[in-house]
Amino acid sequence: MDVLALLADGFATSLSPLNLMIVIIGVTAGLFIGAMPGLGSVNGVAIVLPLTFIVPPSSAIILLAAIYYGAMYGGAISSILLGIPGASTAVATTFDGRPMAQQGKAGLALIAAAVASFVGGTISIVLFTLFAAPLANVALAFGPAEEFALVLLAFTTFVGLGGDDKLKTIVMICLGLVLSTVGLDLISGQPRLIFGDIPGFYAGISFLVLAIGVYGVGEVLYTIETSKTAPQVTPARITWRELGNGLREMNRLWKAMSIGSFLGFFVGMLPAAGATPASLMAYGIARQTSKNPKSFGKGNIEGVAAPETANNAASTGSLLPMLTLGIPGSPTTALLLGGMVMWGLVPGPMLFIEEPDFVWGLISSLYTANFAAVAINIALIPIFVWALRMPFTVLCAIVLVLCIVGGFAPSQKMHDVWLIAGFGVAGYLLRKADYPLAPLVLALVLGPLMEKSFRQTLIAEQGNVLAFVERPLSGSFIAIALLFFALPLIKSLRRTGSRGVAPAE
Amino acid sequence: MAHTFTRRVVLAMTASAAMVAGSVTTALAEGWKPQKPVEMVIMAGQGGGADRLARLFQSIIQKEGLSNMPMLPVNKGGGSGAEALRYLKDKSGDAHVIMATLNSYYTTPLRTDIGVDIAEFTPVARMAEDTFLLWVNADSGITTLDEYVAAVKAEGTGWKMGGTGTGQEDSLVTAMIEGAFDIKMTYVPFQGGGEVAKNLIGNHVNSTVNNPSEALGFYKAGKAVPLVAFTPERLAAFPDVPTARELGHDIVYAMQRSFVAPPGMPQEAVDYYTAMFEKVSQSEEWKTYVAESALMPAFLTGDDLQAYFLAERDKHAKILETIEAGS
């Protein structure tokens, strides 16, 4: 169809020397912004937005998109190397990325992250190119009831698994949900759980603050204790030859990466969701469907690939409602949207018809940005890994400093730094008591979305709880959620029932 | 490393702003000039309408070289702007902080006791008033206000009105509509104006009171229909849409987009920023934006602006009272 012709025109724009240079600069800058704990694509885009007046709009949006992409790749770097999530979208990457680094496989984890990001990005751009218009209608069909059902589905992927102690998982989810209610309530406008009247709690507890606390600080405390007797971190080094071998290993990951790509694109496309829930859900589902779920959280490479594919796929996916409906799917796309408005472009259903040069220039630049990002990222891996060869006593101090800076930078409030310290100690103790931390973090991300959509539905439907199952989309999501929840039960029943008969799998 | 990058960008911004600035700034203010980058506090989080507008101002100031120092936007959206208001109060006398406001400038101190009296703040400039229209989905077939009211009445209390958080502008306008027509709607709060518009088009709510900029894309595509404008005069961008006043209902509500400064800012500094924003209000970019987003340009400064703020605060206190009495 003429989609290809339009795309070819787009490439003519995005491959001009100026735009190509912009992509490379943007991707590199984004990579470092993303790698810095606390700074994510939102900050990168916000900083550069006013500068984009110097260049024409099509180049400007390309620069912003390149930074956006670069930051998505970069987020994985500190998640893997230091155990501090580089951005909220990369929290799920720490679950298995950090254990891999501790086993001396940091290089392999970084390669997996880069390749996964590339695959996720590329698949979702192709989906975007081919189906942008019809998919916009899917996003429209998603009301509060459907959002709730989707979030419920995300939770069950975490609970419904035999790997961890189920009761402990549920306890942690409940704790996360309680934390997620702190702050100003959207529906009533009243503050909740502000501990007397501590102003810092009005804004709620930021998800990144919790993640940096329990993973970054908690991890340092835990490592200090365990390494008293023997140094636990295996020094990592990587040669170009190993890099090549690592790349060849990636074809084993096709399953985790296809889960991440499609799930990421789909969840990212829904307004209000975005890349963070997408990456957590992809992690949960990859674990749920894995042959060896118990190895997740202990350095399974699939646990790195799934969330990294998903967060890149989601970041492309969230451009879709922004361009076709004028609704940002994430804070970063909200800023991009602001940029478009400044350039006099009205996002919405007519944008594809009125401004084809702009739209297709942007889409084609996503392809080039993706190629640039993966190349630059892989080339830099030996340098990143080299940083891990610092003695632990030095590294440990650097990690703590980065945690504090990363917690302070987004909000510029000391309140968040104290919270990080508190969460760090709590995270350390919970870990010693063998409580899983991932469900806690998941609940804080998805909790507000779940509560909001649940209450919106009940308000709109005048308190009719059946509204959730009556609607076809949300009804089927809830059915799948129940199935996920019951799956391990059915599996174990079948195992006991079919003993002596041929194994089921 | 990213930190150095950030600083470098700020330096580059400073340099480029200073280069372009040159001639204009000397003409603008002979006396006082900012000595360091100016913090532009935003009463809302990143990505919302208020944030986008503040960043538009920042880029116009920079592009036109209206300040010798860069403007640095800082989001302090916590507690519906309570955080920003407290921050500004604590910066008393500071000449390098300004704040972009919206209507939570009045409602937040009225609704929650945060120890801030906006009468103490220094008014700088009101740039525009954002407008509100009543929207329905084109599929509904409703084209006039009368049909709308009839349709709402037919639903009993089941008519779904989507809007931003309770106590924010959309809910105030909704309360005014309910009062004027003696109807009761089910108000469904959403996170932001864009999400509200999307839920209208997806048929998850029946009507909204979106700002024009939020619904413009859908309007152009023929998916959203404006029924009535809550403005004193008809809007140039929507010449066929009657105002509520024309139809005999006195519902007028606007969202102000202004800049204020901390209590006790030195007068020379106030003069500098006022002159700077006057230049902004005359720039081509701003005029284009105002026309496209159907804003009402309403430049106002000094004592007149303070009087306007205080009058608006009283008006909001009354609306909030009726809402609380009603619930």
PDB file of C-alpha atoms in Angstrom, chain A residues 82-341:
ATOM      1  CA  LEU A  82      24.737  -1.210  40.181  1.00  0.00           C
ATOM      2  CA  GLY A  83      21.349  -2.645  41.046  1.00  0.00           C
ATOM      3  CA  ILE A  84      19.852   0.844  41.088  1.00  0.00           C
ATOM      4  CA  PRO A  85      17.026   1.240  38.589  1.00  0.00           C
ATOM      5  CA  GLY A  86      18.216   3.863  36.089  1.00  0.00           C
ATOM      6  CA  ALA A  87      14.637   4.866  35.385  1.00  0.00           C
ATOM      7  CA  SER A  88      11.261   3.648  36.549  1.00  0.00           C
ATOM      8  CA  THR A  89      10.918   1.728  33.297  1.00  0.00           C
ATOM      9  CA  ALA A  90      14.021  -0.310  34.137  1.00  0.00           C
ATOM     10  CA  VAL A  91      13.065  -1.538  37.599  1.00  0.00           C
ATOM     11  CA  ALA A  92      12.077  -4.974  36.329  1.00  0.00           C
ATOM     12  CA  THR A  93      15.511  -5.213  34.722  1.00  0.00           C
ATOM     13  CA  THR A  94      17.181  -5.180  38.151  1.00  0.00           C
ATOM     14  CA  PHE A  95      15.320  -8.351  39.201  1.00  0.00           C
ATOM     15  CA  ASP A  96      17.593 -10.577  37.144  1.00  0.00           C
ATOM     16  CA  GLY A  97      20.123  -8.131  35.729  1.00  0.00           C
ATOM     17  CA  ARG A  98      21.741  -7.434  39.081  1.00  0.00           C
ATOM     18  CA  PRO A  99      22.139 -11.133  40.053  1.00  0.00           C
ATOM     19  CA  MET A 100      23.714 -11.729  36.638  1.00  0.00           C
ATOM     20  CA  ALA A 101      26.238  -8.975  37.266  1.00  0.00           C
ATOM     21  CA  GLN A 102      27.073 -10.482  40.637  1.00  0.00           C
ATOM     22  CA  GLN A 103      27.777 -13.779  38.928  1.00  0.00           C
ATOM     23  CA  GLY A 104      30.253 -12.015  36.649  1.00  0.00           C
ATOM     24  CA  LYS A 105      27.895 -12.024  33.679  1.00  0.00           C
ATOM     25  CA  ALA A 106      27.312  -8.276  33.539  1.00  0.00           C
ATOM     26  CA  GLY A 107      28.512  -8.137  29.942  1.00  0.00           C
ATOM     27  CA  LEU A 108      26.067 -10.783  28.827  1.00  0.00           C
ATOM     28  CA  ALA A 109      23.211  -9.077  30.683  1.00  0.00           C
ATOM     29  CA  LEU A 110      24.023  -5.760  29.017  1.00  0.00           C
ATOM     30  CA  ILE A 111      24.119  -7.383  25.599  1.00  0.00           C
ATOM     31  CA  ALA A 112      20.798  -9.063  26.271  1.00  0.00           C
ATOM     32  CA  ALA A 113      19.334  -5.729  27.348  1.00  0.00           C
ATOM     33  CA  ALA A 114      20.615  -3.950  24.242  1.00  0.00           C
ATOM     34  CA  VAL A 115      19.487  -6.639  21.813  1.00  0.00           C
ATOM     35  CA  ALA A 116      16.133  -6.977  23.568  1.00  0.00           C
ATOM     36  CA  SER A 117      15.616  -3.230  23.421  1.00  0.00           C
ATOM     37  CA  PHE A 118      16.390  -3.302  19.720  1.00  0.00           C
ATOM     38  CA  VAL A 119      14.025  -6.173  18.999  1.00  0.00           C
ATOM     39  CA  GLY A 120      11.231  -4.654  21.083  1.00  0.00           C
ATOM     40  CA  GLY A 121      11.711  -1.271  19.475  1.00  0.00           C
ATOM     41  CA  THR A 122      11.837  -2.635  15.955  1.00  0.00           C
ATOM     42  CA  ILE A 123       8.825  -4.940  16.225  1.00  0.00           C
ATOM     43  CA  SER A 124       6.696  -2.218  17.701  1.00  0.00           C
ATOM     44  CA  ILE A 125       7.736   0.326  15.065  1.00  0.00           C
ATOM     45  CA  VAL A 126       6.708  -2.162  12.390  1.00  0.00           C
ATOM     46  CA  LEU A 127       3.356  -2.648  14.135  1.00  0.00           C
ATOM     47  CA  PHE A 128       3.057   1.107  14.392  1.00  0.00           C
ATOM     48  CA  THR A 129       3.834   1.612  10.704  1.00  0.00           C
ATOM     49  CA  LEU A 130       1.304  -0.928   9.535  1.00  0.00           C
ATOM     50  CA  PHE A 131      -1.586  -0.577  11.942  1.00  0.00           C
ATOM     51  CA  ALA A 132      -1.469   2.912  13.466  1.00  0.00           C
ATOM     52  CA  ALA A 133      -4.983   3.941  12.447  1.00  0.00           C
ATOM     53  CA  PRO A 134      -6.970   0.800  13.405  1.00  0.00           C
ATOM     54  CA  LEU A 135      -5.042   0.442  16.658  1.00  0.00           C
ATOM     55  CA  ALA A 136      -6.083   3.920  17.698  1.00  0.00           C
ATOM     56  CA  ASN A 137      -9.628   2.603  17.932  1.00  0.00           C
ATOM     57  CA  VAL A 138      -8.494  -0.140  20.290  1.00  0.00           C
ATOM     58  CA  ALA A 139      -7.046   2.523  22.574  1.00  0.00           C
ATOM     59  CA  LEU A 140     -10.378   4.355  22.472  1.00  0.00           C
ATOM     60  CA  ALA A 141     -12.281   1.226  23.440  1.00  0.00           C
ATOM     61  CA  PHE A 142     -10.305   1.148  26.683  1.00  0.00           C
ATOM     62  CA  GLY A 143     -12.361   2.785  29.395  1.00  0.00           C
ATOM     63  CA  PRO A 144     -11.896   2.593  33.169  1.00  0.00           C
ATOM     64  CA  ALA A 145     -13.414  -0.920  33.410  1.00  0.00           C
ATOM     65  CA  GLU A 146     -10.950  -2.289  30.844  1.00  0.00           C
ATOM     66  CA  GLU A 147      -8.018  -0.588  32.571  1.00  0.00           C
ATOM     67  CA  PHE A 148      -8.995  -2.201  35.845  1.00  0.00           C
ATOM     68  CA  ALA A 149      -9.255  -5.645  34.285  1.00  0.00           C
ATOM     69  CA  LEU A 150      -5.837  -5.253  32.682  1.00  0.00           C
ATOM     70  CA  VAL A 151      -4.197  -4.264  35.966  1.00  0.00           C
ATOM     71  CA  LEU A 152      -5.856  -7.202  37.695  1.00  0.00           C
ATOM     72  CA  LEU A 153      -4.343  -9.414  35.029  1.00  0.00           C
ATOM     73  CA  ALA A 154      -0.916  -7.954  35.763  1.00  0.00           C
ATOM     74  CA  PHE A 155      -1.237  -8.765  39.452  1.00  0.00           C
ATOM     75  CA  THR A 156      -2.287 -12.341  38.869  1.00  0.00           C
ATOM     76  CA  THR A 157       0.775 -12.990  36.716  1.00  0.00           C
ATOM     77  CA  PHE A 158       2.807 -12.298  39.824  1.00  0.00           C
ATOM     78  CA  VAL A 159       0.693 -14.093  42.410  1.00  0.00           C
ATOM     79  CA  GLY A 160      -0.321 -17.104  40.413  1.00  0.00           C
ATOM     80  CA  LEU A 161       3.141 -18.568  40.406  1.00  0.00           C
ATOM     81  CA  GLY A 162       4.487 -21.279  42.696  1.00  0.00           C
ATOM     82  CA  GLY A 163       8.053 -19.937  42.762  1.00  0.00           C
ATOM     83  CA  ASP A 164       7.878 -17.689  45.800  1.00  0.00           C
ATOM     84  CA  ASP A 165       5.939 -18.217  48.956  1.00  0.00           C
ATOM     85  CA  LYS A 166       2.432 -17.225  47.835  1.00  0.00           C
ATOM     86  CA  LEU A 167       1.355 -15.809  51.172  1.00  0.00           C
ATOM     87  CA  LYS A 168       4.447 -13.611  51.349  1.00  0.00           C
ATOM     88  CA  THR A 169       3.785 -12.397  47.788  1.00  0.00           C
ATOM     89  CA  ILE A 170       0.248 -11.403  48.713  1.00  0.00           C
ATOM     90  CA  VAL A 171       1.453  -9.666  51.891  1.00  0.00           C
ATOM     91  CA  MET A 172       3.926  -7.641  49.853  1.00  0.00           C
ATOM     92  CA  ILE A 173       1.281  -6.703  47.288  1.00  0.00           C
ATOM     93  CA  CYS A 174      -0.979  -5.494  50.090  1.00  0.00           C
ATOM     94  CA  LEU A 175       1.845  -3.448  51.595  1.00  0.00           C
ATOM     95  CA  GLY A 176       2.525  -1.887  48.193  1.00  0.00           C
ATOM     96  CA  LEU A 177      -1.157  -1.085  47.728  1.00  0.00           C
ATOM     97  CA  VAL A 178      -1.265   0.668  51.088  1.00  0.00           C
ATOM     98  CA  LEU A 179       1.799   2.735  50.166  1.00  0.00           C
ATOM     99  CA  SER A 180       0.157   3.613  46.858  1.00  0.00           C
ATOM    100  CA  THR A 181      -2.794   5.276  48.596  1.00  0.00           C
ATOM    101  CA  VAL A 182      -0.585   7.859  50.332  1.00  0.00           C
ATOM    102  CA  GLY A 183      -1.141  11.406  49.082  1.00  0.00           C
ATOM    103  CA  LEU A 184      -3.899  13.434  47.527  1.00  0.00           C
ATOM    104  CA  ASP A 185      -6.847  11.330  46.393  1.00  0.00           C
ATOM    105  CA  LEU A 186      -7.884  12.078  42.821  1.00  0.00           C
ATOM    106  CA  ILE A 187     -11.559  11.293  43.269  1.00  0.00           C
ATOM    107  CA  SER A 188     -12.304  13.213  46.460  1.00  0.00           C
ATOM    108  CA  GLY A 189      -9.389  15.664  46.382  1.00  0.00           C
ATOM    109  CA  GLN A 190      -8.593  14.883  50.031  1.00  0.00           C
ATOM    110  CA  PRO A 191      -5.143  13.970  51.404  1.00  0.00           C
ATOM    111  CA  ARG A 192      -4.757  10.423  52.731  1.00  0.00           C
ATOM    112  CA  LEU A 193      -2.197   8.817  55.062  1.00  0.00           C
ATOM    113  CA  ILE A 194      -0.067  11.924  55.355  1.00  0.00           C
ATOM    114  CA  PHE A 195       1.076  10.949  58.869  1.00  0.00           C
ATOM    115  CA  GLY A 196      -0.312  13.908  60.735  1.00  0.00           C
ATOM    116  CA  ASP A 197       0.496  16.657  58.302  1.00  0.00           C
ATOM    117  CA  ILE A 198       3.826  15.982  56.638  1.00  0.00           C
ATOM    118  CA  PRO A 199       3.742  18.109  53.460  1.00  0.00           C
ATOM    119  CA  GLY A 200       6.092  15.748  51.603  1.00  0.00           C
ATOM    120  CA  PHE A 201       3.449  13.029  51.582  1.00  0.00           C
ATOM    121  CA  TYR A 202       0.925  15.182  49.709  1.00  0.00           C
ATOM    122  CA  ALA A 203       2.565  14.262  46.428  1.00  0.00           C
ATOM    123  CA  GLY A 204       2.366  10.564  47.301  1.00  0.00           C
ATOM    124  CA  ILE A 205       5.204   8.082  47.413  1.00  0.00           C
ATOM    125  CA  SER A 206       7.099   8.041  44.172  1.00  0.00           C
ATOM    126  CA  PHE A 207       7.621   4.632  42.709  1.00  0.00           C
ATOM    127  CA  LEU A 208      11.235   5.435  41.887  1.00  0.00           C
ATOM    128  CA  VAL A 209      11.938   6.403  45.493  1.00  0.00           C
ATOM    129  CA  LEU A 210      10.717   3.011  46.697  1.00  0.00           C
ATOM    130  CA  ALA A 211      12.669   1.162  43.994  1.00  0.00           C
ATOM    131  CA  ILE A 212      15.913   3.036  44.656  1.00  0.00           C
ATOM    132  CA  GLY A 213      15.451   2.454  48.385  1.00  0.00           C
ATOM    133  CA  VAL A 214      14.721  -1.262  48.423  1.00  0.00           C
ATOM    134  CA  TYR A 215      16.925  -2.209  45.490  1.00  0.00           C
ATOM    135  CA  GLY A 216      19.761   0.336  45.568  1.00  0.00           C
ATOM    136  CA  VAL A 217      20.299   1.008  49.284  1.00  0.00           C
ATOM    137  CA  GLY A 218      18.882  -2.338  50.439  1.00  0.00           C
ATOM    138  CA  GLU A 219      21.219  -4.150  48.089  1.00  0.00           C
ATOM    139  CA  VAL A 220      24.271  -2.268  49.353  1.00  0.00           C
ATOM    140  CA  LEU A 221      23.390  -3.064  52.961  1.00  0.00           C
ATOM    141  CA  TYR A 222      22.841  -6.710  52.106  1.00  0.00           C
ATOM    142  CA  THR A 223      26.098  -6.958  50.187  1.00  0.00           C
ATOM    143  CA  ILE A 224      28.073  -5.292  52.972  1.00  0.00           C
ATOM    144  CA  GLU A 225      26.805  -7.926  55.371  1.00  0.00           C
ATOM    145  CA  THR A 226      27.379 -10.927  53.130  1.00  0.00           C
ATOM    146  CA  SER A 227      30.771  -9.797  51.819  1.00  0.00           C
ATOM    147  CA  LYS A 228      32.260  -9.470  55.296  1.00  0.00           C
ATOM    148  CA  THR A 229      33.498 -13.013  54.964  1.00  0.00           C
ATOM    149  CA  ALA A 230      34.098 -13.329  51.248  1.00  0.00           C
ATOM    150  CA  PRO A 231      33.892 -10.835  48.385  1.00  0.00           C
ATOM    151  CA  GLN A 232      30.679 -11.729  46.634  1.00  0.00           C
ATOM    152  CA  VAL A 233      30.926  -9.720  43.473  1.00  0.00           C
ATOM    153  CA  THR A 234      32.730 -11.560  40.747  1.00  0.00           C
ATOM    154  CA  PRO A 235      34.954  -9.158  38.827  1.00  0.00           C
ATOM    155  CA  ALA A 236      33.553  -8.830  35.344  1.00  0.00           C
ATOM    156  CA  ARG A 237      35.555  -8.341  32.204  1.00  0.00           C
ATOM    157  CA  ILE A 238      34.622  -8.677  28.635  1.00  0.00           C
ATOM    158  CA  THR A 239      36.521  -8.886  25.372  1.00  0.00           C
ATOM    159  CA  TRP A 240      35.322  -8.169  21.862  1.00  0.00           C
ATOM    160  CA  ARG A 241      35.313 -11.885  21.175  1.00  0.00           C
ATOM    161  CA  GLU A 242      33.024 -12.545  24.141  1.00  0.00           C
ATOM    162  CA  LEU A 243      30.817  -9.729  22.962  1.00  0.00           C
ATOM    163  CA  GLY A 244      30.438 -11.539  19.656  1.00  0.00           C
ATOM    164  CA  ASN A 245      29.732 -14.850  21.364  1.00  0.00           C
ATOM    165  CA  GLY A 246      27.181 -13.145  23.590  1.00  0.00           C
ATOM    166  CA  LEU A 247      25.389 -11.729  20.577  1.00  0.00           C
ATOM    167  CA  ARG A 248      25.138 -15.199  19.089  1.00  0.00           C
ATOM    168  CA  GLU A 249      23.482 -16.478  22.251  1.00  0.00           C
ATOM    169  CA  MET A 250      20.594 -14.089  21.851  1.00  0.00           C
ATOM    170  CA  ASN A 251      18.533 -16.298  19.575  1.00  0.00           C
ATOM    171  CA  ARG A 252      17.685 -18.416  22.635  1.00  0.00           C
ATOM    172  CA  LEU A 253      15.689 -15.506  23.930  1.00  0.00           C
ATOM    173  CA  TRP A 254      13.138 -15.276  21.146  1.00  0.00           C
ATOM    174  CA  LYS A 255      10.252 -16.327  23.384  1.00  0.00           C
ATOM    175  CA  ALA A 256      10.901 -13.774  26.137  1.00  0.00           C
ATOM    176  CA  MET A 257      11.457 -11.105  23.502  1.00  0.00           C
ATOM    177  CA  SER A 258       8.284 -11.799  21.571  1.00  0.00           C
ATOM    178  CA  ILE A 259       6.248 -11.704  24.791  1.00  0.00           C
ATOM    179  CA  GLY A 260       7.893  -8.406  25.651  1.00  0.00           C
ATOM    180  CA  SER A 261       7.412  -6.889  22.200  1.00  0.00           C
ATOM    181  CA  PHE A 262       3.723  -7.533  21.732  1.00  0.00           C
ATOM    182  CA  LEU A 263       2.736  -7.018  25.352  1.00  0.00           C
ATOM    183  CA  GLY A 264       4.860  -3.893  25.585  1.00  0.00           C
ATOM    184  CA  PHE A 265       3.438  -2.354  22.453  1.00  0.00           C
ATOM    185  CA  PHE A 266      -0.113  -3.120  23.462  1.00  0.00           C
ATOM    186  CA  VAL A 267       0.157  -1.886  27.060  1.00  0.00           C
ATOM    187  CA  GLY A 268       2.187   1.153  26.035  1.00  0.00           C
ATOM    188  CA  MET A 269      -0.506   2.077  23.554  1.00  0.00           C
ATOM    189  CA  LEU A 270      -3.115   2.428  26.288  1.00  0.00           C
ATOM    190  CA  PRO A 271      -3.222   5.897  27.706  1.00  0.00           C
ATOM    191  CA  ALA A 272      -2.381   6.059  31.417  1.00  0.00           C
ATOM    192  CA  ALA A 273      -0.393   2.808  31.389  1.00  0.00           C
ATOM    193  CA  GLY A 274       3.004   3.337  29.757  1.00  0.00           C
ATOM    194  CA  ALA A 275       6.321   1.550  29.780  1.00  0.00           C
ATOM    195  CA  THR A 276       6.722   0.847  33.517  1.00  0.00           C
ATOM    196  CA  PRO A 277       3.658  -1.393  33.948  1.00  0.00           C
ATOM    197  CA  ALA A 278       4.439  -2.928  30.558  1.00  0.00           C
ATOM    198  CA  SER A 279       7.924  -4.008  31.613  1.00  0.00           C
ATOM    199  CA  LEU A 280       6.701  -5.421  34.935  1.00  0.00           C
ATOM    200  CA  MET A 281       3.902  -7.338  33.238  1.00  0.00           C
ATOM    201  CA  ALA A 282       6.252  -8.743  30.611  1.00  0.00           C
ATOM    202  CA  TYR A 283       8.555  -9.928  33.370  1.00  0.00           C
ATOM    203  CA  GLY A 284       5.655 -11.600  35.167  1.00  0.00           C
ATOM    204  CA  ILE A 285       4.371 -13.343  32.066  1.00  0.00           C
ATOM    205  CA  ALA A 286       7.834 -14.444  30.921  1.00  0.00           C
ATOM    206  CA  ARG A 287       8.295 -16.010  34.334  1.00  0.00           C
ATOM    207  CA  GLN A 288       4.827 -17.523  34.346  1.00  0.00           C
ATOM    208  CA  THR A 289       5.338 -19.213  30.983  1.00  0.00           C
ATOM    209  CA  SER A 290       8.959 -20.212  31.554  1.00  0.00           C
ATOM    210  CA  LYS A 291       9.922 -23.860  31.919  1.00  0.00           C
ATOM    211  CA  ASN A 292      12.064 -22.927  34.850  1.00  0.00           C
ATOM    212  CA  PRO A 293      10.279 -20.143  36.763  1.00  0.00           C
ATOM    213  CA  LYS A 294      12.275 -20.664  39.945  1.00  0.00           C
ATOM    214  CA  SER A 295      15.459 -19.438  38.296  1.00  0.00           C
ATOM    215  CA  PHE A 296      13.853 -16.013  37.794  1.00  0.00           C
ATOM    216  CA  GLY A 297      15.178 -13.444  40.220  1.00  0.00           C
ATOM    217  CA  LYS A 298      18.422 -15.373  40.497  1.00  0.00           C
ATOM    218  CA  GLY A 299      20.024 -14.290  37.256  1.00  0.00           C
ATOM    219  CA  ASN A 300      17.905 -15.711  34.448  1.00  0.00           C
ATOM    220  CA  ILE A 301      18.764 -13.921  31.209  1.00  0.00           C
ATOM    221  CA  GLU A 302      15.136 -14.142  30.071  1.00  0.00           C
ATOM    222  CA  GLY A 303      14.265 -11.971  33.075  1.00  0.00           C
ATOM    223  CA  VAL A 304      16.443  -9.245  31.555  1.00  0.00           C
ATOM    224  CA  ALA A 305      15.270  -9.674  27.987  1.00  0.00           C
ATOM    225  CA  ALA A 306      11.509  -9.628  28.638  1.00  0.00           C
ATOM    226  CA  PRO A 307      11.217  -6.307  30.489  1.00  0.00           C
ATOM    227  CA  GLU A 308      13.799  -4.608  28.261  1.00  0.00           C
ATOM    228  CA  THR A 309      11.948  -5.576  25.080  1.00  0.00           C
ATOM    229  CA  ALA A 310       8.716  -4.472  26.690  1.00  0.00           C
ATOM    230  CA  ASN A 311       9.828  -1.036  27.811  1.00  0.00           C
ATOM    231  CA  ASN A 312      11.157  -0.136  24.391  1.00  0.00           C
ATOM    232  CA  ALA A 313       8.121  -1.564  22.650  1.00  0.00           C
ATOM    233  CA  ALA A 314       5.907   0.383  25.045  1.00  0.00           C
ATOM    234  CA  SER A 315       7.708   3.642  24.451  1.00  0.00           C
ATOM    235  CA  THR A 316       6.938   3.322  20.750  1.00  0.00           C
ATOM    236  CA  GLY A 317       3.425   2.159  21.548  1.00  0.00           C
ATOM    237  CA  SER A 318       2.734   5.229  23.646  1.00  0.00           C
ATOM    238  CA  LEU A 319       3.512   7.457  20.661  1.00  0.00           C
ATOM    239  CA  LEU A 320       0.442   6.022  18.974  1.00  0.00           C
ATOM    240  CA  PRO A 321      -2.291   7.555  21.150  1.00  0.00           C
ATOM    241  CA  MET A 322      -0.216  10.740  21.273  1.00  0.00           C
ATOM    242  CA  LEU A 323      -0.167  11.168  17.503  1.00  0.00           C
ATOM    243  CA  THR A 324      -3.569   9.744  16.608  1.00  0.00           C
ATOM    244  CA  LEU A 325      -5.646  10.839  19.603  1.00  0.00           C
ATOM    245  CA  GLY A 326      -3.613  13.631  21.147  1.00  0.00           C
ATOM    246  CA  ILE A 327      -3.401  11.716  24.439  1.00  0.00           C
ATOM    247  CA  PRO A 328      -0.026  11.022  25.971  1.00  0.00           C
ATOM    248  CA  GLY A 329       0.536   7.417  27.107  1.00  0.00           C
ATOM    249  CA  SER A 330       3.351   8.448  29.447  1.00  0.00           C
ATOM    250  CA  PRO A 331       4.806  11.583  31.061  1.00  0.00           C
ATOM    251  CA  THR A 332       7.469  11.754  28.364  1.00  0.00           C
ATOM    252  CA  THR A 333       5.005  11.627  25.498  1.00  0.00           C
ATOM    253  CA  ALA A 334       3.061  14.342  27.307  1.00  0.00           C
ATOM    254  CA  LEU A 335       6.117  16.552  26.909  1.00  0.00           C
ATOM    255  CA  LEU A 336       6.539  15.533  23.269  1.00  0.00           C
ATOM    256  CA  LEU A 337       2.911  16.482  22.799  1.00  0.00           C
ATOM    257  CA  GLY A 338       3.668  19.852  24.341  1.00  0.00           C
ATOM    258  CA  GLY A 339       6.491  20.239  21.853  1.00  0.00           C
ATOM    259  CA  MET A 340       4.175  19.509  18.944  1.00  0.00           C
ATOM    260  CA  VAL A 341       1.701  22.089  20.166  1.00  0.00           C
TER     261      VAL A 341
END
